[in-house]
Coordinates of C-alpha atoms in Angstrom, one line a residue:
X84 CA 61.8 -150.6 -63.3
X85 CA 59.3 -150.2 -60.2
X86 CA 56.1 -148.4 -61.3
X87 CA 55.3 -145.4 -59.5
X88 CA 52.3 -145.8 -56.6
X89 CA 49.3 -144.2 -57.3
X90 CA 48.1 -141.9 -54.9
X91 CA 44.1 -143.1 -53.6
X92 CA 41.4 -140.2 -52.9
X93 CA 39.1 -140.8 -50.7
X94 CA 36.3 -138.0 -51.4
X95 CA 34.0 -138.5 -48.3
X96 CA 30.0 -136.8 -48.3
X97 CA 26.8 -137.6 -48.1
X98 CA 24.8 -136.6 -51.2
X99 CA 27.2 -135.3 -53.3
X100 CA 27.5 -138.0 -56.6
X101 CA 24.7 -135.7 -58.2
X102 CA 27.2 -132.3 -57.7
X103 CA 28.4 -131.3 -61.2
X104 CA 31.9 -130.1 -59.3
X105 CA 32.1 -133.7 -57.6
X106 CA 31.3 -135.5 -61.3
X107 CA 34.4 -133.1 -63.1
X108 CA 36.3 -134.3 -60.2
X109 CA 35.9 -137.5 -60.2
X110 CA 36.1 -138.0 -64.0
X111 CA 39.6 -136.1 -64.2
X112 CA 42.0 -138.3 -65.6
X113 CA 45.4 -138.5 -63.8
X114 CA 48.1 -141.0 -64.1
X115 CA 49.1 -140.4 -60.0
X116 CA 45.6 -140.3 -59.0
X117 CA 42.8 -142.8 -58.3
X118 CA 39.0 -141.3 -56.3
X119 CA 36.7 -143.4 -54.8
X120 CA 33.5 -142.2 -53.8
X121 CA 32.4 -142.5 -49.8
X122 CA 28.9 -141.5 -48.3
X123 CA 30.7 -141.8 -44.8
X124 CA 34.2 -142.8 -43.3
X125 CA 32.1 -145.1 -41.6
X126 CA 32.3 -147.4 -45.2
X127 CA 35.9 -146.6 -45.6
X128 CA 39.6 -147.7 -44.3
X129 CA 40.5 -144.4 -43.9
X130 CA 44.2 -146.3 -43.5
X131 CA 44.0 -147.7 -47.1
X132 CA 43.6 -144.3 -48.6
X133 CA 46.4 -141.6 -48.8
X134 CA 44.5 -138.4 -48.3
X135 CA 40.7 -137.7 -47.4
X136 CA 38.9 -135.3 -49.7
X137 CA 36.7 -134.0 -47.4
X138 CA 33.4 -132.6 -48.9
X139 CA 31.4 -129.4 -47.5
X140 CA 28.2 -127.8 -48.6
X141 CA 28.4 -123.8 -48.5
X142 CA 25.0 -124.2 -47.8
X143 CA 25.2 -125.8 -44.7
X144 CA 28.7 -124.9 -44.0
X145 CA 28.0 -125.4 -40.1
X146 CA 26.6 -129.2 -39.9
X147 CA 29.2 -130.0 -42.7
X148 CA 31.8 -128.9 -40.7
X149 CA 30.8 -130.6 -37.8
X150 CA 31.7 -134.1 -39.4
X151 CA 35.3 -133.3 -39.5
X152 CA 36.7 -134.4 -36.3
X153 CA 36.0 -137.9 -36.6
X154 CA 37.5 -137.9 -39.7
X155 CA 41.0 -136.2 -38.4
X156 CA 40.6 -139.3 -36.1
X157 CA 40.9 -141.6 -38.4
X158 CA 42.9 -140.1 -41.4
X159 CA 46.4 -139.3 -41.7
X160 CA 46.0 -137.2 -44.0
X161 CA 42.8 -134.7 -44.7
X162 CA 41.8 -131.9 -47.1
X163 CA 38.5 -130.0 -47.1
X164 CA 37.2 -129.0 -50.5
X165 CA 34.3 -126.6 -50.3
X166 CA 31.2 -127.3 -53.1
X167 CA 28.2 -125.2 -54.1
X168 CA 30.0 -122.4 -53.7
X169 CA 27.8 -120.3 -56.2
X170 CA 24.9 -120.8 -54.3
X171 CA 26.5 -119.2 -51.2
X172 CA 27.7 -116.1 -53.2
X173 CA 24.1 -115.6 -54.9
X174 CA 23.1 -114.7 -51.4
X175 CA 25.8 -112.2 -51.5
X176 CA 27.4 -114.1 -48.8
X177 CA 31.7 -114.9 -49.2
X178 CA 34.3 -117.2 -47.0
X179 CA 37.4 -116.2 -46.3
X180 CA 39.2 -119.8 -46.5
X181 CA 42.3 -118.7 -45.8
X182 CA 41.4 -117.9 -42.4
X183 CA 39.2 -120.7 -42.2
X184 CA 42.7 -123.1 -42.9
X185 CA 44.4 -121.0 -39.9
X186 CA 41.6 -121.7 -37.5
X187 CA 41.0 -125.1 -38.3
X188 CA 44.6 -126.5 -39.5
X189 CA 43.4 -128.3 -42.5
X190 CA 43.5 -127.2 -46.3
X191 CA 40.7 -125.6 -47.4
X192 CA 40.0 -125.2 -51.0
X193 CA 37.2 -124.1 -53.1
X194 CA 35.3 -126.4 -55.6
X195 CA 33.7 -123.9 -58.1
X196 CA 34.1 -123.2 -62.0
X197 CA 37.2 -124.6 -61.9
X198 CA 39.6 -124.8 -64.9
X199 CA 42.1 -127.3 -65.9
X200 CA 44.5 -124.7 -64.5
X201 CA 42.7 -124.9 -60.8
X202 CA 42.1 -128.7 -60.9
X203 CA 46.0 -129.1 -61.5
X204 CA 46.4 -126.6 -58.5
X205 CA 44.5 -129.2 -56.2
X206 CA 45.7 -132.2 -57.6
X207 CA 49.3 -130.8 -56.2
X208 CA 47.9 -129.8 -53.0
X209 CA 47.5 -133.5 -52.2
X210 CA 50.1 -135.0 -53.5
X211 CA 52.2 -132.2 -51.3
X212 CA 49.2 -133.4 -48.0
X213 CA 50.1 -136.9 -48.6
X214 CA 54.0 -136.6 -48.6
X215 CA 53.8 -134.6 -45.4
X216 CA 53.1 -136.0 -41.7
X217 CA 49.8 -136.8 -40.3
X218 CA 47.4 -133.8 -40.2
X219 CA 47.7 -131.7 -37.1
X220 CA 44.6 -129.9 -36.7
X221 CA 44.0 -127.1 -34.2
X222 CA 43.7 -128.4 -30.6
X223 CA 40.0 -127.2 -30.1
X224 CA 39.4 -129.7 -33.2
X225 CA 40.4 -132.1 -31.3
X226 CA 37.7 -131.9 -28.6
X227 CA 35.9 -134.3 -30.2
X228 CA 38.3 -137.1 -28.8
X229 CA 36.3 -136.7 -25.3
X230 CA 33.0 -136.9 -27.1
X231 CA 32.4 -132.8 -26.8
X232 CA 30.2 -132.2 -29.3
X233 CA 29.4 -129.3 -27.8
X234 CA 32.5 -127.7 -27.7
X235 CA 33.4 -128.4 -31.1
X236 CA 29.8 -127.0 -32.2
X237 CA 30.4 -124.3 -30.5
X238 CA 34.3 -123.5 -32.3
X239 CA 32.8 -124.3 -35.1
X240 CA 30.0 -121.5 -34.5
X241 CA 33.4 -119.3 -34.1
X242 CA 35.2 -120.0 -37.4
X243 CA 32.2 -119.2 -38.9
X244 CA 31.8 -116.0 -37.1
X245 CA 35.3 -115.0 -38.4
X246 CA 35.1 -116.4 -41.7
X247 CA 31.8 -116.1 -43.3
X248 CA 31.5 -112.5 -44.7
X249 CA 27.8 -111.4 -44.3
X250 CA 26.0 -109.0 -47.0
X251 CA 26.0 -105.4 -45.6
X252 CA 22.4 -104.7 -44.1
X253 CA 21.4 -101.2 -44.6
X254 CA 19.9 -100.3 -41.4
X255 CA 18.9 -96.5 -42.5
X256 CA 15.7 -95.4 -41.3
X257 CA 13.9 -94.0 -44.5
X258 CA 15.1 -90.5 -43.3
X259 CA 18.5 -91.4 -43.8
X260 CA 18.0 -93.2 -47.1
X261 CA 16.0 -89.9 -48.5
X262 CA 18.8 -87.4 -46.9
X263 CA 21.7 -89.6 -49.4
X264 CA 19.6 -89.3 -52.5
X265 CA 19.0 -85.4 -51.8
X266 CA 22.4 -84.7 -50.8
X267 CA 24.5 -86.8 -53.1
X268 CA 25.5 -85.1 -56.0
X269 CA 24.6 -88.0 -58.5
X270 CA 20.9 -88.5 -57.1
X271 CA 20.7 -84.8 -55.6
X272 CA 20.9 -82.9 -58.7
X273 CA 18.4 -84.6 -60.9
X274 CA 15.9 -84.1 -58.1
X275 CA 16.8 -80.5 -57.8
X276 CA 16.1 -80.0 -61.6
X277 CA 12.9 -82.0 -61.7
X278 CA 11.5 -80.2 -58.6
X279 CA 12.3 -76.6 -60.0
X280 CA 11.0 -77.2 -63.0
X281 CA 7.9 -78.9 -61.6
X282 CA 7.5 -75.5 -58.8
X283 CA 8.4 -72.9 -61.8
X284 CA 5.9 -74.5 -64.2
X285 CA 2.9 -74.8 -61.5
X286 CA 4.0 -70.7 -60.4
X287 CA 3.1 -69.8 -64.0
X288 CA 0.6 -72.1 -64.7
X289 CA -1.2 -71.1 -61.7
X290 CA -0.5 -67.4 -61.8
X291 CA -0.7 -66.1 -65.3
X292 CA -4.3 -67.0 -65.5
X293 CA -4.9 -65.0 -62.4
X294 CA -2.1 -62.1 -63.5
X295 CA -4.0 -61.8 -66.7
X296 CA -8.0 -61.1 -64.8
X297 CA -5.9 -58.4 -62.4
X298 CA -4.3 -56.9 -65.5
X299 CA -7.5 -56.6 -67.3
X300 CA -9.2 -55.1 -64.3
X301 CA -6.5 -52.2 -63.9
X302 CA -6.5 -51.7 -67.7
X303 CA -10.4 -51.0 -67.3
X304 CA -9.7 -49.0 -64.3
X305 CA -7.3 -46.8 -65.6
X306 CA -9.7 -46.4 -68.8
X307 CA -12.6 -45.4 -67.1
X308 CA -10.5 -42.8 -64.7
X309 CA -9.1 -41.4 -68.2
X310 CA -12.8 -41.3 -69.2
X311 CA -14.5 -39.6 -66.5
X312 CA -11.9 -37.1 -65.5
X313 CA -10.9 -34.2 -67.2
X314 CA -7.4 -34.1 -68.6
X315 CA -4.4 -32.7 -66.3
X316 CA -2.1 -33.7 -63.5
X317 CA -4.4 -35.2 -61.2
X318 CA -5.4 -37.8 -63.9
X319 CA -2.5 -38.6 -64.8
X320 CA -1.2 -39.2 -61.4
X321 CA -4.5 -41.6 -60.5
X322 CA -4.8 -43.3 -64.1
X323 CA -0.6 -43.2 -65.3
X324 CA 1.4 -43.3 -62.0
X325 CA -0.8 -45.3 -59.2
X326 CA -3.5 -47.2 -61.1
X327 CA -1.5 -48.3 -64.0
X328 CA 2.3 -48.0 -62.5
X329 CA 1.2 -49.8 -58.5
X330 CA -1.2 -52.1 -60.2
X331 CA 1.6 -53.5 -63.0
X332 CA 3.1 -54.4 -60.0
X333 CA 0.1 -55.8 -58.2
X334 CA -0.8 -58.2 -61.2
X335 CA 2.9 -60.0 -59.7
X336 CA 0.9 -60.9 -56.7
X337 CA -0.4 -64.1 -57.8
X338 CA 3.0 -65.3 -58.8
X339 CA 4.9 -64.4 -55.7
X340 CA 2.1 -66.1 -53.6
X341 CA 2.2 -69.6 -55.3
X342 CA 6.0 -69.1 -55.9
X343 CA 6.9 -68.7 -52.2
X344 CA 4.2 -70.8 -51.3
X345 CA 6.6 -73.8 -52.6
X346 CA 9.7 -71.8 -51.2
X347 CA 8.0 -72.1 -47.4
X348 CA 7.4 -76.2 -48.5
X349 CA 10.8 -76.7 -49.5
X350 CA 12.0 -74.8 -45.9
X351 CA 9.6 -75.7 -43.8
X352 CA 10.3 -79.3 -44.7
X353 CA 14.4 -79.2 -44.5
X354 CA 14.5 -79.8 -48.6
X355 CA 16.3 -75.9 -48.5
X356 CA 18.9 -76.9 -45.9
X357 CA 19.8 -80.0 -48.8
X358 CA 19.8 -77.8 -51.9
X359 CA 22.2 -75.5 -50.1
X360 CA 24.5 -78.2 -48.8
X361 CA 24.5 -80.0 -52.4
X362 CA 25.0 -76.2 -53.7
X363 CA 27.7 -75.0 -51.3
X364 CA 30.9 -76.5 -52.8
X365 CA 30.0 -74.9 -56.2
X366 CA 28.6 -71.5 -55.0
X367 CA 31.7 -71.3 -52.5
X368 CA 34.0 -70.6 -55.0
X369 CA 33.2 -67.0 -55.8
X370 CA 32.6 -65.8 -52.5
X371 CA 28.8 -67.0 -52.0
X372 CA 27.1 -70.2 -50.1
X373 CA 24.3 -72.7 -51.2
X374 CA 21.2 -70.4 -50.0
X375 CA 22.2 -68.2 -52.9
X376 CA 21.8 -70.6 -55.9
X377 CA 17.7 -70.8 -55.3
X378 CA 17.2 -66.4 -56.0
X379 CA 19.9 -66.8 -58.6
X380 CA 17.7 -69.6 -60.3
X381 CA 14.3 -67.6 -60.1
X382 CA 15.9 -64.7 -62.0
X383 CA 15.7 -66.5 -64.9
X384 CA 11.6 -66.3 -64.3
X385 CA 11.3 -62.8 -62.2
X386 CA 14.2 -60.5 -60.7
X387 CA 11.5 -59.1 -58.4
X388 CA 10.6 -62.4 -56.6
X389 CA 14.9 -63.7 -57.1
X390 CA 15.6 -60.7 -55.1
X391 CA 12.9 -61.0 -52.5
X392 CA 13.7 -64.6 -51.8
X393 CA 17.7 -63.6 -51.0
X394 CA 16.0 -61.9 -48.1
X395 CA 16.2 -65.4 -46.2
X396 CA 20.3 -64.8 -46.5
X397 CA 21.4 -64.8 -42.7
X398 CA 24.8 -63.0 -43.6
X399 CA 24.0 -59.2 -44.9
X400 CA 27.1 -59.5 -47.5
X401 CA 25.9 -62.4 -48.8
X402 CA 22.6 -61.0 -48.8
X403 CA 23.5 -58.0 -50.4
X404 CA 25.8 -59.4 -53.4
X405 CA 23.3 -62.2 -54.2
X406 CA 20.7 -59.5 -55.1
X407 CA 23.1 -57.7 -57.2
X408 CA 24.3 -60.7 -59.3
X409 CA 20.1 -61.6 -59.9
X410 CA 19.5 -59.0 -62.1
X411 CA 22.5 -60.3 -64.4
X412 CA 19.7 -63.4 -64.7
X413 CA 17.8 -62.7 -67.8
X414 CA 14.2 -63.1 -66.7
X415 CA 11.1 -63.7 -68.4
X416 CA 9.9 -60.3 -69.2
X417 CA 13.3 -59.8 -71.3
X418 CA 12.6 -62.8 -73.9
X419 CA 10.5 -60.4 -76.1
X420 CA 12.8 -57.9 -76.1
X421 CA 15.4 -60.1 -76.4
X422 CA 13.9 -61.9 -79.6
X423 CA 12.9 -58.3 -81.3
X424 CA 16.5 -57.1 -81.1
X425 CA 17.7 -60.5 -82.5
X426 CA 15.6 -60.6 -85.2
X427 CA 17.2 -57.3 -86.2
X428 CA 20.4 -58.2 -86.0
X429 CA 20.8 -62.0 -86.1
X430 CA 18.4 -63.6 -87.9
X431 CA 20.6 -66.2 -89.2
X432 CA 21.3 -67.3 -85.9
X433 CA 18.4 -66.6 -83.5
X434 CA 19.1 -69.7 -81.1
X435 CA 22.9 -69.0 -80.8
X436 CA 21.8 -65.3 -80.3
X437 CA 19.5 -66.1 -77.7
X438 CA 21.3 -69.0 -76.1
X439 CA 24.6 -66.6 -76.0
X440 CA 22.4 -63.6 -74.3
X441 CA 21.9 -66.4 -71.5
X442 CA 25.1 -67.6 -70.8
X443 CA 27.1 -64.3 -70.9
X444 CA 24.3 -62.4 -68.0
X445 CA 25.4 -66.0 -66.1
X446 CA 28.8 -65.3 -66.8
X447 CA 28.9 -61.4 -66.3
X448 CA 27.0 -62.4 -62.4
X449 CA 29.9 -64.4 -61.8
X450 CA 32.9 -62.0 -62.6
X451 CA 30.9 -59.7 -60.8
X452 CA 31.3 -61.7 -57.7
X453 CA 34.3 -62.6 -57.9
X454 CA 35.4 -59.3 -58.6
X455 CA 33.1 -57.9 -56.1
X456 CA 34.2 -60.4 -53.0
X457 CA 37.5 -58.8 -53.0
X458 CA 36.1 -55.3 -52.2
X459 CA 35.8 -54.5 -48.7
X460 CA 32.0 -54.3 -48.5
X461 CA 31.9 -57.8 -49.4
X462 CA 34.1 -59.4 -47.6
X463 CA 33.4 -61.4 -44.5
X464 CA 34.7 -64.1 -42.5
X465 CA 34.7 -67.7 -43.7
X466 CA 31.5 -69.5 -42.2
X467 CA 30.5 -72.9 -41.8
X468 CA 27.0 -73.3 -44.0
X469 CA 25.4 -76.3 -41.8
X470 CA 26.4 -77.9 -38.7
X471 CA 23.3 -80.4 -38.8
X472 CA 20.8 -81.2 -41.1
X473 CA 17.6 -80.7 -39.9
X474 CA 15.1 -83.7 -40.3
X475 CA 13.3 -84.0 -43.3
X476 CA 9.3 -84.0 -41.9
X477 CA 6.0 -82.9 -43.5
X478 CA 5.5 -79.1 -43.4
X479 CA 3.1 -77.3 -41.1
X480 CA 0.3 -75.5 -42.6
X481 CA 0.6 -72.8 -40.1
X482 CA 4.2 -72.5 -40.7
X483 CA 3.5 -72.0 -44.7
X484 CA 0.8 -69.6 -44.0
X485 CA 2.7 -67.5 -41.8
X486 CA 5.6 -67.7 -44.0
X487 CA 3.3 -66.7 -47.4
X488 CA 1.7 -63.8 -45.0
X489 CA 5.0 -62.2 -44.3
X490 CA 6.3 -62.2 -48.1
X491 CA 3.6 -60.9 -49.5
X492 CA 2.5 -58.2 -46.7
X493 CA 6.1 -57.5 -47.5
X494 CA 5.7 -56.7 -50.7
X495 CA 2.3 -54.8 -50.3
X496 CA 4.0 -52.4 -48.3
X497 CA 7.0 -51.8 -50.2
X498 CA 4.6 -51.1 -53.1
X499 CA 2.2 -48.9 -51.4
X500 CA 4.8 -46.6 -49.7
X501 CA 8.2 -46.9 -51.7
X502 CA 6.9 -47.5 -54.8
X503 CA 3.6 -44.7 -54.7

C-alpha cells in the first residue's frame, strides 16, 4: 500500500515566528500537512513546496502586499493569509477580503481567533489550491514581470481603496452636532426637562422675593388709604378695587420679566424653533403644533404668563385654542386650595388626590382640543411647522431687551386700561 503524499506549506514573512496566529498555525497537527517557516522566498524552492502561505500584516497591509508578485512568479500555487487582524479592527478599520480575492485572484483568508472549526476550513482551502492549476492572478499583478513597481504600487493603492473600510469621520461643525442632541428625541427631551426646570426655578427664585416687597408695599398702601380717608365709595374704589385689585396684579411683574426674559433667550437663540420641532409630532395630534407645548407647560406655574406667551402663535386658531386649553393647567396659586379641599375629603389619600387633580386638568385640555378642532372656529388648513432651522447663535442683548419691553409694556397696559 503507497502512503499518501504530504502536502508542504510554505508560510513566507518576515517577522512573523513571534505572531501568536503564526505559532497556532504552525503547531497544528495534521496528518496531510507539513509548514516550514520562510523569512523570504528568496531562502526557499518555491518548486519543492505545494502551496505558498503567504503572510500579511493588517497593519501594513500596503508594503505587505507589495511582496506578492514575485512570489506568484515563482509559485504554482499561492494563498494569502491576513494576521494581526485585531489590531486593524481596534482602529475601527475592516477589509472586505472577498473583494480583495476578486481584485487580486488569489485566496484571501483571515488569521484571527480562529477555532478548530476555522483552522480545518483553511487547511481545506489548500489542499483544494494545491489540486488545482497554477495560480492565475489578475493581469495588473502581473506587472511586476517588466520590473513595474510602480504600477503594481499603484493597483495595489487601488485594492486598498476598494477594500479597506475606513471609520466614519463625523465632519459636523459643532452647530450640527448641538442641533442632533436638541432635536433627537432621546437627547432632546432630557434637555428640554432640565432647562425648564432650571428657567421655572430661577423665575421663582428670583421673583418671589421681589413679588413679596411689592405685595407688602400695596398692603401698606391700601392700609394707610383705609386710614386716612373716610369710609364710602371713593375708598373703597382707591384702597379695594385699584390699589389692592391692579396692584395684586402688579406684584406678577417681577415673574413675567425674569420668566420671558429666558423665553426671548430661548428664541432669540433658535433653542424655541428645536423645542417646537421635537414637540410637533406629539402636539400634532390634537389639532395643535410644537409652539403650543411651551404656554401649556407654564400653566402649571401661572395661567396669566401661559396665556401671554401663546401670543407668539403665528396662526390665530392655534393661538386662540392654546389659551383656552392653559387654564385646564393647574397652576401654582391652585395648590392651597387644592390641598384644603383634599384634606377635607381625602385625607387618606392626599398624593393620589393631588396627583389625580393633575393629570385629569391635562386630560380635560386635551378632549377639549380634540373636541374643539373639529368645530369650525378651529379649524384651519394643515401647515408645515419649520422649513429650516434657524442657526443656533448667542442671543443679542438688544433683541432680549426689546423683546422683555414689549411683554411687559404689554401687560402694563392691559392692566391699567382693561383691568381698572
Amino acid at each position: 500500500m503507497l502512503e499518501k503524499k504530504k502536502l508542504e506549506i510554505a508560510i513566507v514573512g518576515q517577522h512573523i515566528a513571534d505572531q501568536e496566529e503564526i505559532r497556532q498555525l504552525i503547531s497544528s497537527e495534521v496528518d496531510d500537512l507539513i509548514f516550514d517557516l520562510h523569512p523570504t522566498h528568496e531562502d526557499m524552492d518555491c518548486e519543492h513546496h505545494d502551496v505558498v502561505l503567504q503572510m500579511v500584516d493588517a497593519t501594513d497591509l500596503e508594503n505587505s502586499l507589495m511582496q506578492i508578485p514575485s512570489l506568484i512568479d515563482h509559485a504554482h500555487h499561492m494563498v494569502i493569509a491576513i494576521y494581526n487582524y485585531r489590531h486593524l479592527l481596534e482602529t475601527e478599520h475592516q477589509l472586505n477580503v472577498g473583494r480583495m480575492q476578486e481584485l487580486i485572484g488569489v485566496p484571501v483568508v483571515v488569521l484571527a481567533d480562529m477555532s478548530d472549526k476555522g483552522y480545518a476550513s483553511l487547511f481545506e482551502l489548500l489542499r483544494q489550491v494545491a489540486r488545482q492549476s497554477k495560480t492565475k492572478a489578475h493581469p495588473i499583478v502581473r506587472a511586476w514581470e517588466q520590473k513595474d513597481e510602480d504600477a503594481y504600487r499603484a493597483y495595489v493603492q487601488g485594492v486598498l481603496m476598494e477594500t479597506l473600510e475606513h471609520p466614519e469621520i463625523d465632519t459636523a461643525t459643532w452647530k450640527e452636532k448641538l442641533d442632533r442632541l436638541l432635536t433627537r428625541p432621546l437627547t432632546g427631551f432630557p434637555i428640554l426637562a432640565a432647562i425648564l426646570c432650571v428657567v421655572f426655578w430661577t423665575t421663582f427664585a428670583i421673583g418671589n422675593p421681589i413679588q413679596d416687597w411689592l405685595q407688602t408695599g400695596i398692603d401698606s398702601l391700601h392700609d394707610r388709604l383705609e386710614a386716612v380717608m373716610p369710609a364710602g365709595w371713593l375708598e373703597s374704589l382707591l384702597a379695594d378695587g385699584i390699589v389692592q385689585g391692579v396692584g395684586s396684579l402688579l406684584t406678577a411683574l417681577p415673574n413675567i420679566i425674569v420668566l420671558f426674559f429666558f423665553l426671548s433667550v430661548m428664541e432669540d437663540s433658535g433653542y424655541m424653533a428645536r423645542v417646537a420641532y421635537l414637540m410637533d409630532g406629539i402636539m400634532h395630534k390634537v389639532g395643535l403644533h410644537g409652539r403650543s407645548f411651551i404656554p401649556m407647560l407654564m400653566g402649571f406655574d401661572c395661567n396669566v404668563p401661559a396665556i401671554m406667551a401663546a401670543k407668539d402663535i403665528q396662526v390665530p386658531q392655534e393661538r386662540l385654542l392654546t389659551m383656552l386649553m392653559v387654564p385646564f393647567m393647574s397652576c401654582s396659586a391652585r395648590l392651597p386650595v387644592y390641598i384644603l379641599l383634599i384634606s377635607i375629603f381625602f385625607p387618606k389619600y392626599p398624593a393620589l388626590a393631588l396627583g389625580s387633580l393633575y393629570l385629569i386638568g391635562i386630560v380635560m385640555s386635551f378632549l377639549f382640543a380634540l373636541t374643539m378642532k373639529h368645530t369650525k372656529w378651529f379649524k384651519a388648513e394643515e401647515q408645515v411647522l419649520i422649513n429650516e432651522l434657524p442657526d443656533i447663535h448667542l442671543p443679542k442683548p438688544t433683541s432680549i431687551g426689546r423683546h422683555i419691553w414689549y411683554r411687559v409694556s404689554d401687560f402694563l397696559k392691559k392692566i391699567s386700561t382693561v383691568v381698572l
